[in-house]
Coordinates of C-alpha atoms in Angstrom, one line a residue:
X20 CA 0.0 0.0 0.0
X21 CA 1.5 3.4 -1.0
X22 CA 2.5 5.7 1.9
X23 CA 0.7 9.0 2.3
X24 CA 3.5 11.5 2.5
X25 CA 1.1 14.5 3.0
X26 CA 0.8 13.7 6.8
X27 CA 4.6 14.3 7.1
X28 CA 4.8 17.6 5.3
X29 CA 4.1 19.7 8.4
X30 CA 7.1 18.0 10.2
X31 CA 9.3 18.6 7.1
X32 CA 8.4 22.4 7.2
X33 CA 9.3 22.6 10.9
X34 CA 12.6 20.7 10.5
X35 CA 13.6 22.6 7.4
X36 CA 13.1 25.9 9.2
X37 CA 15.2 24.6 12.2
X38 CA 17.9 23.6 9.7
X39 CA 17.9 27.1 8.2
X40 CA 18.1 28.8 11.6
X41 CA 21.0 26.5 12.5
X42 CA 22.7 27.5 9.2
X43 CA 22.2 31.2 10.0
X44 CA 23.7 30.8 13.5
X45 CA 26.7 28.8 12.2
X46 CA 27.2 31.2 9.3
X47 CA 28.3 34.0 11.7
X48 CA 31.2 31.8 12.8
X49 CA 32.5 31.7 9.3
X50 CA 33.4 35.4 9.6
X51 CA 35.7 34.8 12.5
X52 CA 38.6 33.8 10.2
X53 CA 38.9 30.3 11.5
X54 CA 38.2 27.5 9.0
X55 CA 36.6 24.9 11.2
X56 CA 36.0 21.6 9.3
X57 CA 33.3 20.4 11.6
X58 CA 31.4 23.8 11.1
X59 CA 31.6 23.4 7.4
X60 CA 30.5 19.8 7.7
X61 CA 27.5 20.8 9.8
X62 CA 26.3 23.4 7.3
X63 CA 26.8 20.8 4.5
X64 CA 24.7 18.3 6.4
X65 CA 21.9 20.8 7.1
X66 CA 21.7 21.8 3.5
X67 CA 21.7 18.1 2.5
X68 CA 18.8 17.3 4.8
X69 CA 16.7 20.1 3.4
X70 CA 17.5 19.0 -0.1
X71 CA 16.6 15.4 0.6
X72 CA 13.2 16.4 2.2
X73 CA 12.4 18.8 -0.6
X74 CA 13.1 16.1 -3.2
X75 CA 10.9 13.6 -1.3
X76 CA 7.9 15.9 -1.3
X77 CA 8.4 17.1 -4.9
X78 CA 9.6 20.6 -4.0
X79 CA 12.0 20.8 -7.0
X80 CA 13.1 24.4 -6.7
X81 CA 13.9 24.1 -3.1
X82 CA 15.9 20.8 -3.7
X83 CA 17.8 22.4 -6.6
X84 CA 18.7 25.5 -4.6
X85 CA 19.8 23.6 -1.5
X86 CA 21.8 21.3 -3.7
X87 CA 23.9 24.3 -4.8
X88 CA 24.5 25.2 -1.2
X89 CA 25.4 21.6 -0.4
X90 CA 27.9 21.5 -3.3
X91 CA 29.5 24.8 -2.2
X92 CA 30.1 23.6 1.3
X93 CA 31.3 20.2 0.0
X94 CA 34.0 22.1 -1.8
X95 CA 34.8 24.2 1.2
X96 CA 35.1 21.3 3.6
X97 CA 37.5 19.6 1.1
X98 CA 39.8 22.6 1.2
X99 CA 38.8 24.2 -2.1
X100 CA 38.6 27.9 -1.0
X101 CA 38.1 29.7 2.3
X102 CA 34.9 31.1 3.7
X103 CA 34.8 34.8 4.6
X104 CA 32.4 37.7 5.1
X105 CA 31.1 37.4 1.5
X106 CA 30.3 33.7 2.2
X107 CA 28.3 34.8 5.3
X108 CA 26.4 37.4 3.3
X109 CA 25.6 34.8 0.6
X110 CA 24.4 32.3 3.2
X111 CA 22.2 34.7 5.0
X112 CA 20.6 36.0 1.8
X113 CA 20.0 32.4 0.6
X114 CA 18.4 31.4 4.0
X115 CA 16.1 34.4 3.6
X116 CA 15.0 33.2 0.2
X117 CA 14.6 29.6 1.4
X118 CA 12.4 30.7 4.4
X119 CA 10.2 32.8 2.2
X120 CA 9.9 29.9 -0.3
X121 CA 8.9 27.5 2.6
X122 CA 6.2 29.9 3.6
X123 CA 4.8 29.9 0.1
X124 CA 4.9 26.1 0.1
X125 CA 3.1 25.9 3.4
X126 CA 0.4 28.2 2.1
X127 CA -0.1 25.7 -0.8
X128 CA 1.6 27.8 -3.5
X129 CA 3.5 25.4 -5.7
X130 CA 4.1 27.9 -8.6
X131 CA 7.4 29.1 -9.9
X132 CA 9.3 31.2 -7.4
X133 CA 11.8 33.7 -9.0
X134 CA 13.4 34.6 -5.7
X135 CA 14.6 31.1 -4.9
X136 CA 15.7 30.6 -8.5
X137 CA 17.8 33.8 -8.1
X138 CA 19.3 32.4 -4.8
X139 CA 20.2 29.2 -6.6
X140 CA 21.9 31.1 -9.4
X141 CA 23.9 33.2 -6.9
X142 CA 25.1 30.1 -5.1
X143 CA 26.1 28.5 -8.4
X144 CA 27.9 31.6 -9.6
X145 CA 29.7 32.0 -6.3
X146 CA 30.9 28.4 -6.4
X147 CA 32.1 28.8 -10.0
X148 CA 34.0 31.9 -9.1
X149 CA 31.8 34.2 -11.2
X150 CA 30.7 37.6 -10.1
X151 CA 27.1 37.3 -9.1
X152 CA 24.5 39.9 -9.8
X153 CA 24.7 42.7 -7.3
X154 CA 22.4 42.3 -4.3
X155 CA 19.7 44.8 -4.0
X156 CA 20.6 46.9 -1.0
X157 CA 18.0 48.2 1.4
X158 CA 17.4 52.0 1.4
X159 CA 20.1 53.9 3.1
X160 CA 19.4 54.2 6.8
X161 CA 18.4 57.7 7.9
X162 CA 18.1 59.0 11.4
X163 CA 14.5 58.4 12.3
X164 CA 14.6 58.7 16.1
X165 CA 16.2 61.4 18.1
X166 CA 18.9 59.8 20.1
X167 CA 18.9 60.4 23.8
X168 CA 22.3 58.8 24.1
X169 CA 25.4 60.9 24.8
X170 CA 27.6 62.3 22.1
X171 CA 25.8 61.0 19.0
X172 CA 27.9 60.4 15.9
X173 CA 27.0 59.6 12.3
X174 CA 27.8 56.0 11.4
X175 CA 30.4 55.2 8.7
X176 CA 29.1 53.6 5.6
X177 CA 29.3 49.9 5.4
X178 CA 31.7 48.3 2.9
X179 CA 30.1 45.7 0.6
X180 CA 31.9 42.4 0.1
X181 CA 32.1 40.8 -3.3
X182 CA 31.6 37.4 -4.6
X183 CA 34.1 35.3 -6.7
X184 CA 35.9 33.9 -3.7
X185 CA 37.4 30.9 -5.5
X186 CA 39.4 32.8 -8.1
X187 CA 43.1 32.2 -7.5
X188 CA 42.5 30.7 -4.1
X189 CA 45.2 28.2 -3.0
X190 CA 44.4 24.9 -1.6
X191 CA 44.3 24.5 2.2
X192 CA 47.7 23.8 3.8
X193 CA 48.9 22.9 7.4
X194 CA 49.4 26.7 8.2
X195 CA 45.7 26.9 7.3
X196 CA 44.8 24.3 10.0
X197 CA 42.1 25.5 12.4
X198 CA 43.4 26.8 15.6
X199 CA 41.8 26.0 18.9
X200 CA 39.6 28.7 20.3
X201 CA 40.9 30.6 23.3
X202 CA 39.3 29.7 26.6
X203 CA 36.4 31.9 27.6
X204 CA 37.1 34.5 30.2
X205 CA 34.6 36.8 31.9
X206 CA 34.4 40.4 30.6
X207 CA 32.9 43.5 32.2
X208 CA 29.4 42.0 31.7
X209 CA 30.3 38.8 33.5
X210 CA 29.6 36.7 30.4
X211 CA 31.3 33.3 29.9
X212 CA 29.2 31.8 27.1
X213 CA 30.7 31.6 23.6
X214 CA 29.9 34.3 21.1
X215 CA 27.2 33.3 18.6
X216 CA 29.9 33.8 15.9
X217 CA 32.2 31.3 17.5
X218 CA 32.9 27.6 17.2
X219 CA 31.4 27.0 20.6
X220 CA 28.1 28.4 19.5
X221 CA 28.0 26.2 16.5
X222 CA 28.7 23.2 18.7
X223 CA 25.8 24.2 20.9
X224 CA 23.6 24.5 17.8
X225 CA 24.5 21.0 16.7
X226 CA 23.9 19.6 20.2
X227 CA 20.4 21.1 20.2
X228 CA 19.7 19.5 16.8
X229 CA 20.7 16.1 18.1
X230 CA 18.4 16.1 21.1
X231 CA 15.5 13.6 21.0
X232 CA 12.0 15.0 21.1
X233 CA 8.4 14.4 20.2
X234 CA 6.5 16.9 18.1
X235 CA 3.1 17.7 19.7
X236 CA 0.8 20.4 18.4
X237 CA 0.4 23.5 20.6
X238 CA -3.4 23.0 20.6
X239 CA -3.0 19.6 22.3
X240 CA -0.7 21.0 25.0
X241 CA -3.0 24.0 25.6
X242 CA -6.0 21.6 26.0
X243 CA -4.1 19.5 28.6
X244 CA -3.1 22.7 30.5
X245 CA -6.7 23.9 30.5
X246 CA -8.0 20.6 31.7
X247 CA -5.5 20.4 34.5
X248 CA -6.4 24.0 35.5
X249 CA -10.0 22.9 35.8
X250 CA -8.9 19.9 37.8
X251 CA -7.0 22.2 40.2
X252 CA -10.1 24.4 40.6
X253 CA -12.3 21.4 41.3
X254 CA -9.8 20.0 43.8
X255 CA -9.7 23.4 45.6
X256 CA -13.5 23.5 45.8
X257 CA -13.7 20.0 47.2
X258 CA -10.9 20.8 49.7
X259 CA -12.8 23.8 51.0
X260 CA -16.1 22.0 51.1
X261 CA -15.0 18.9 53.1
X262 CA -11.7 19.8 54.8
X263 CA -13.2 20.8 58.1
X264 CA -15.5 17.8 58.2
X265 CA -12.6 15.4 57.4
X266 CA -10.3 16.9 60.0
X267 CA -12.9 16.4 62.7
X268 CA -14.5 13.1 61.8
X269 CA -12.5 11.1 59.3
X270 CA -8.7 10.8 59.5
X271 CA -8.5 8.7 56.4
X272 CA -10.5 11.2 54.3
X273 CA -8.3 14.0 55.6
X274 CA -5.2 12.0 54.5
X275 CA -6.7 11.3 51.1
X276 CA -7.5 15.0 50.6
X277 CA -4.0 15.9 51.4
X278 CA -2.6 13.3 49.0
X279 CA -5.0 14.5 46.3
X280 CA -3.9 18.1 46.8
X281 CA -0.2 17.2 46.7
X282 CA -0.6 15.1 43.5
X283 CA -2.8 17.6 41.8
X284 CA -0.1 20.3 42.4
X285 CA 2.6 18.0 41.1
X286 CA 0.5 17.2 38.0
X287 CA 0.0 20.9 37.4
X288 CA 3.7 21.7 37.7
X289 CA 4.5 18.8 35.4
X290 CA 2.0 19.9 32.7
X291 CA 3.1 23.5 33.0
X292 CA 6.7 22.4 32.4
X293 CA 5.7 21.1 29.0
X294 CA 4.9 24.7 28.0
X295 CA 8.2 26.0 29.3
X296 CA 10.8 26.7 26.6
X297 CA 14.5 27.7 27.1
X298 CA 15.4 31.3 26.3
X299 CA 17.6 29.9 23.6
X300 CA 14.6 30.1 21.4
X301 CA 14.6 33.8 21.9
X302 CA 18.4 34.4 21.8
X303 CA 18.9 32.4 18.6
X304 CA 17.0 35.1 16.7
X305 CA 19.4 37.9 17.6
X306 CA 22.8 37.0 16.1
X307 CA 21.4 37.5 12.6
X308 CA 19.7 40.8 13.7
X309 CA 22.9 42.2 15.3
X310 CA 24.9 41.1 12.2
X311 CA 22.6 42.8 9.8
X312 CA 21.9 46.0 11.7
X313 CA 25.6 46.6 12.6
X314 CA 26.7 45.9 9.0
X315 CA 24.1 48.4 7.7
X316 CA 25.2 51.1 10.1
X317 CA 28.9 50.5 9.5
X318 CA 29.5 49.5 13.2
X319 CA 31.4 46.6 14.7
X320 CA 29.2 44.8 17.3
X321 CA 29.4 41.5 18.9
X322 CA 26.5 39.8 20.7
X323 CA 27.1 37.9 23.9
X324 CA 24.4 35.8 25.5
X325 CA 24.0 34.0 28.8
X326 CA 21.3 31.9 30.4
X327 CA 20.2 30.0 27.3
X328 CA 18.8 27.2 29.5
X329 CA 16.6 29.6 31.5
X330 CA 13.0 28.5 30.9
X331 CA 9.9 30.7 30.2
X332 CA 6.3 29.9 29.2
X333 CA 5.9 29.5 25.5
X334 CA 3.3 32.2 25.2
X335 CA 5.6 34.7 26.9
X336 CA 8.5 33.6 24.7
X337 CA 6.5 34.5 21.6
X338 CA 5.3 37.8 23.0
X339 CA 8.8 38.8 24.2
X340 CA 10.5 38.8 20.9
X341 CA 9.1 42.1 19.5
X342 CA 10.0 44.2 22.6
X343 CA 13.5 42.7 22.8
X344 CA 14.0 43.3 19.1
X345 CA 13.3 47.0 19.6
X346 CA 15.6 47.3 22.6
X347 CA 18.5 45.5 20.8
X348 CA 18.0 47.6 17.6
X349 CA 18.0 50.8 19.7
X350 CA 21.1 49.7 21.6
X351 CA 23.0 49.2 18.3
X352 CA 21.6 52.3 16.5
X353 CA 21.8 54.8 19.3
X354 CA 23.9 53.2 22.1
X355 CA 27.0 51.7 20.4
X356 CA 29.3 54.3 18.9
X357 CA 30.9 54.2 15.4
X358 CA 34.4 52.6 15.4
X359 CA 36.0 56.0 15.0
X360 CA 34.1 57.5 17.9
X361 CA 35.0 54.5 20.1
X362 CA 38.7 54.8 19.3
X363 CA 38.6 58.5 20.2
X364 CA 37.0 57.5 23.5
X365 CA 39.7 55.0 24.2
X366 CA 37.4 52.0 23.6
X367 CA 37.8 48.9 21.4
X368 CA 36.4 49.5 17.9
X369 CA 34.0 46.6 18.4
X370 CA 31.1 47.3 20.7
X371 CA 29.3 44.6 22.7
X372 CA 25.6 44.0 23.3
X373 CA 24.9 41.4 26.0
X374 CA 21.7 39.5 26.6
X375 CA 21.4 37.6 29.9
X376 CA 18.4 35.6 31.3
X377 CA 18.2 34.4 34.9
X378 CA 15.6 33.1 37.3
X379 CA 14.8 35.1 40.4
X380 CA 12.1 33.7 42.7
X381 CA 9.0 33.3 40.6
X382 CA 10.2 35.6 37.8
X383 CA 12.6 35.6 34.9
X384 CA 15.0 38.6 34.7
X385 CA 16.3 39.5 31.2
X386 CA 19.0 42.1 30.8
X387 CA 20.1 43.8 27.6
X388 CA 23.4 45.6 28.1
X389 CA 25.6 47.7 25.8
X390 CA 29.0 49.3 26.3
X391 CA 28.1 52.3 24.3
X392 CA 27.8 56.0 25.0
X393 CA 25.1 55.8 27.7
X394 CA 22.1 58.0 28.2
X395 CA 22.4 61.8 28.1
X396 CA 20.6 63.1 31.2
X397 CA 20.5 66.8 30.1
X398 CA 19.2 65.9 26.6
X399 CA 16.4 63.8 28.1
X400 CA 15.3 66.6 30.5
X401 CA 15.4 69.2 27.7
X402 CA 13.3 67.0 25.5
X403 CA 10.8 66.3 28.3
X404 CA 10.4 70.0 28.9
X405 CA 9.9 70.6 25.2
X406 CA 7.1 68.0 25.2
X407 CA 5.5 69.6 28.3
X408 CA 6.3 66.8 30.6
X409 CA 7.1 67.4 34.3
X410 CA 10.9 67.5 34.4
X411 CA 13.0 68.9 37.1
X412 CA 16.8 69.1 37.6
X413 CA 16.3 67.7 41.1
X414 CA 15.0 64.4 39.7
X415 CA 17.1 61.4 40.3
X416 CA 18.8 59.6 37.4
X417 CA 16.3 56.7 37.8
X418 CA 13.4 59.1 37.4
X419 CA 15.0 60.8 34.4
X420 CA 15.7 57.5 32.7
X421 CA 12.0 56.6 33.3
X422 CA 11.0 59.6 31.1
X423 CA 12.0 57.7 27.9
X424 CA 9.1 55.3 28.6
X425 CA 6.5 58.0 28.6
X426 CA 4.0 58.0 25.8
X427 CA 4.9 60.5 23.1
X428 CA 8.5 60.7 24.1
X429 CA 9.7 59.0 20.9
X430 CA 10.2 61.4 18.1
X431 CA 10.3 59.0 15.1
X432 CA 9.2 60.7 11.9
X433 CA 9.9 57.9 9.4
X434 CA 9.8 54.1 9.5
X435 CA 13.0 52.3 8.4
X436 CA 14.3 48.8 8.7
X437 CA 16.9 49.8 11.3
X438 CA 15.0 51.5 14.2
X439 CA 12.0 53.6 14.8
X440 CA 9.4 51.5 13.0
X441 CA 6.8 53.9 14.3
X442 CA 7.1 52.7 17.9
X443 CA 9.1 53.9 20.9
X444 CA 10.1 52.7 24.4
X445 CA 6.6 53.5 25.6
X446 CA 5.4 50.6 23.5
X447 CA 8.1 48.4 24.9
X448 CA 6.9 49.2 28.4
X449 CA 3.3 48.7 27.5
X450 CA 4.0 45.3 26.0
X451 CA 6.0 44.2 29.0
X452 CA 3.5 45.4 31.6
X453 CA 0.7 43.7 29.6
X454 CA 2.5 40.4 30.3
X455 CA 2.6 41.2 34.0
X456 CA 6.2 42.3 33.9
X457 CA 8.3 45.4 34.6
X458 CA 11.1 47.2 32.8
X459 CA 13.9 49.3 34.3
X460 CA 16.8 51.3 33.0
X461 CA 20.3 52.0 34.4
X462 CA 23.0 54.0 32.5
X463 CA 26.4 55.5 33.0
X464 CA 27.5 58.2 30.6
X465 CA 30.3 57.0 28.4
X466 CA 30.1 53.4 29.7
X467 CA 26.8 52.0 28.6
X468 CA 23.1 51.2 29.3
X469 CA 21.3 48.3 30.8
X470 CA 17.6 47.6 30.2
X471 CA 16.2 45.1 32.7
X472 CA 12.9 43.2 32.1
X473 CA 11.2 41.2 34.8
X474 CA 8.5 38.7 33.8
X475 CA 6.5 36.0 35.5
X476 CA 7.4 32.5 34.6
X477 CA 4.0 31.8 33.2
X478 CA 0.7 33.6 32.4
X479 CA -1.3 30.5 33.3
X480 CA -0.6 30.2 37.1
X481 CA 0.2 32.8 39.7
X482 CA 0.8 32.9 43.5
X483 CA -1.8 35.4 44.7
X484 CA -2.8 37.2 47.9
X485 CA -6.6 37.1 48.4
X486 CA -7.9 40.3 49.9
X487 CA -11.4 41.4 50.8
X488 CA -13.1 44.8 50.2
X489 CA -16.6 44.7 51.6
X490 CA -18.2 41.4 50.5
X491 CA -15.9 41.1 47.4
X492 CA -12.6 39.3 47.1
X493 CA -9.7 40.3 44.8
X494 CA -6.3 38.8 43.9
X495 CA -3.0 40.7 44.2
X496 CA 0.0 38.9 42.6
X497 CA 2.3 38.2 45.6
X498 CA 5.5 39.1 43.7
X499 CA 4.4 42.8 43.9
X500 CA 3.6 42.7 47.7
X501 CA 6.5 44.0 49.8
X502 CA 4.8 44.0 53.3
X503 CA 1.5 44.4 55.1
X504 CA 0.7 46.4 58.2
X505 CA -2.2 48.1 60.1
X506 CA -1.8 51.8 59.9
X507 CA -2.0 53.8 63.2
X508 CA -4.4 56.7 63.6
X509 CA -1.7 59.2 62.9
X510 CA -0.1 57.3 60.0
X511 CA -2.6 58.5 57.3
X512 CA -2.4 62.1 56.3
X513 CA -5.5 63.4 54.7
X514 CA -5.9 67.0 53.3
X515 CA -9.0 68.4 51.7
X516 CA -8.9 68.1 48.0
X517 CA -5.6 66.3 48.1
X518 CA -4.7 62.6 47.9
X519 CA -4.0 60.8 51.1
X520 CA -0.5 59.7 52.1
X521 CA 0.5 57.0 54.6
X522 CA 3.7 57.0 56.6
X523 CA 5.8 53.8 56.3
X524 CA 9.0 54.0 58.4
X525 CA 9.5 57.7 57.6
X526 CA 8.5 57.4 53.9
X527 CA 5.3 59.0 52.7
X528 CA 3.6 56.7 50.2
X529 CA 0.6 57.5 48.1
X530 CA -2.5 55.7 49.4
X531 CA -4.6 53.9 46.9
X532 CA -8.0 52.7 48.2
X533 CA -9.0 49.4 46.5
X534 CA -12.6 50.3 46.9
X535 CA -12.0 53.4 44.7
X536 CA -10.2 51.3 42.1
X537 CA -13.0 48.8 41.8
X538 CA -15.7 51.5 42.4
X539 CA -17.5 49.9 45.3
X540 CA -19.9 52.1 47.3
X541 CA -18.6 53.2 50.7
X542 CA -19.7 51.0 53.5
X543 CA -20.5 52.1 57.1
X544 CA -19.4 49.1 59.2
X545 CA -16.0 48.1 58.0
X546 CA -13.2 46.7 60.0
X547 CA -10.0 48.6 60.6
X548 CA -8.2 48.9 57.2
X549 CA -5.1 47.1 56.3
X550 CA -2.3 48.5 54.1
X551 CA -0.4 46.4 51.6
X552 CA 2.8 48.0 50.4
X553 CA 3.2 47.2 46.7
X554 CA 6.2 47.9 44.5
X555 CA 6.3 47.9 40.7
X556 CA 8.2 49.8 38.0
X557 CA 10.4 51.3 40.8
X558 CA 7.3 52.9 42.3
X559 CA 5.9 52.1 45.8
X560 CA 2.3 52.7 46.9
X561 CA 0.1 51.6 49.8
X562 CA -3.0 49.7 48.8
X563 CA -5.8 50.0 51.4
X564 CA -8.0 46.8 51.8
X565 CA -10.4 45.5 54.5
X566 CA -8.7 42.3 55.3
X567 CA -6.4 39.5 54.1
X568 CA -8.0 36.1 53.3
X569 CA -4.9 34.1 52.5
X570 CA -2.3 33.1 49.9
X571 CA -3.0 30.6 47.2
X572 CA -1.7 29.4 43.8
X573 CA -4.3 30.3 41.3
X574 CA -5.2 29.4 37.7
X575 CA -5.4 32.6 35.6
X576 CA -8.3 33.0 33.2
X577 CA -8.2 35.7 30.5
X578 CA -10.8 38.4 30.6
X579 CA -10.2 39.4 27.0
X580 CA -11.0 35.9 25.6
X581 CA -13.8 35.0 28.0
X582 CA -15.5 38.4 28.6
X583 CA -13.9 41.7 27.8
X584 CA -11.0 43.8 29.1
X585 CA -11.7 45.4 32.6
X586 CA -9.6 48.5 33.4
X587 CA -7.2 47.9 36.3
X588 CA -7.6 44.1 36.1
X589 CA -5.1 41.6 34.6
X590 CA -7.4 38.6 34.6
X591 CA -9.7 36.5 36.7
X592 CA -9.6 33.2 38.7
X593 CA -12.1 30.8 40.3
X594 CA -11.7 30.5 44.1
X595 CA -12.3 27.3 46.1
X596 CA -15.9 28.3 46.9
X597 CA -16.7 28.6 43.2
X598 CA -16.7 32.4 43.1
X599 CA -14.9 34.4 40.4
X600 CA -12.3 36.8 41.7
X601 CA -10.6 39.5 39.6
X602 CA -6.8 39.8 39.6
X603 CA -5.5 43.3 40.1
X604 CA -3.2 44.8 37.5
X605 CA -0.9 46.3 40.1
X606 CA 1.3 48.1 37.6
X607 CA -1.6 49.9 35.9
X608 CA -3.2 50.8 39.2
X609 CA -0.1 52.2 40.8
X610 CA 1.0 54.0 37.7
X611 CA -2.4 55.8 37.4
X612 CA -3.2 56.5 41.0
X613 CA 0.3 57.1 42.4
X614 CA 1.2 59.4 39.5
X615 CA -2.0 61.3 40.0
X616 CA -1.2 61.6 43.7
X617 CA 2.3 62.8 43.2
X618 CA 1.2 65.5 40.8
X619 CA -1.4 66.8 43.2
X620 CA 0.9 66.8 46.2
X621 CA 3.6 68.6 44.2
X622 CA 1.0 71.2 43.1

């Protein structure tokens, strides 16, 4: 009976794209000047795999084009020629054409594709030592965003590399033998991981490709996660219903409930771990970005990454790419100086952008660091005043850096493929806070800038503090709660027509009444209030509630997909008694109420 190959096509597309991403990552190592035979072999094998699959499914153009890449690297690994910057450019352009062709094939378009035919011709011409047709360059990058970094300088034009590498190229000889890479040493960033453009990175890519795995559709995983979430809710409801009865009358039932609770939590954690993906899936996209942007701007930039194994929920991984892309582009375009400017400042010509991911408690911390010119405090203050924003010379550096995240602070006038793209750092902050995270900036003039992003491990489960206001209960993510206390009669300062403040060990914090946030009517007989000190986006505020109910791990339900967005709320959950409780968006609440309070007090 003939085999139906159509059911394997989806797997082929996934694997082909992984091979292309691996080729892109390994391509950057070719520009290091070392001719690593195993690196050349790996690129050869990846191209061979794509060619074989393309031929199997009748994708003739793809098979022919990857055959040319395979033949080219077969020659290189046998010592006929050396790879250099022009080889890297050819590889990256070819991978772009292959990826676009794969998308056409996935969409069902089996027609003739001129782009992949042109890529095949360039590969064949390069291998034959012929001058290929000039590559169409992107429009010249023009300044589109006013830089708030110190001492801006115009970038030097990039030099284009030519093809025809194999003309008069001697065969490889023992002076040409690959030299072992120098052992990694920590730099000013504390990075030990190999550069993406190094042999070590290529070896890491090969190791990832060799790992055994089972391909499961995202829909199946999401369904299991949802079912386990419902199981956790049902278990909590049963626990609340019969726990007191079991404790008093039936020791075996109490023990069974405790066992069920423990196993349910273990099952939930195991299922959630299926959705967790290493940050490598994010980091692997940036070597190509850094290479392209720095080349276009005529800058020398290396990317260093650390924490590839740090895991994050798949949904967050996908939503994190765009904000990080903007931050990295911004660091290269406005942060890293031109080689000439760096030499005048006594720096190496090559700048460094670092990306580091670590776990901290129930959060993931991602840092994007550059060793560029740093932020210009005076320039930021001047621009803020020009835009009518509250700006004072007495502001701390931290407060000044925070101004770049304010809406309207970006001055982009045109969209290009380098930076700007019609969005500013305010969009970065909005995207991060929408994921339940925070973003911070630190900078030293002349030394560099660090953007720190804090995110929860997952959007599906959170540890929450259950609080009561009147007869209603609300959830506050516990990661934002610094402390809780009962204010004394003289701790709250109330002035007519002014916001209230509460004294916390000598510090006056703006007081946010949760009943005002959720618009509950004032009640006459309420217990003595309780203050929760919450901290987010480097802002502290005191949240006034009636009482604390307890702490619990909760399953998060989206309001957008199940109902509609509710201002000030990040989602909802189902409590053990079956009631629905809203989850407070602490970042939005403190930003709105605390900022309003600060402005009124200052006035």
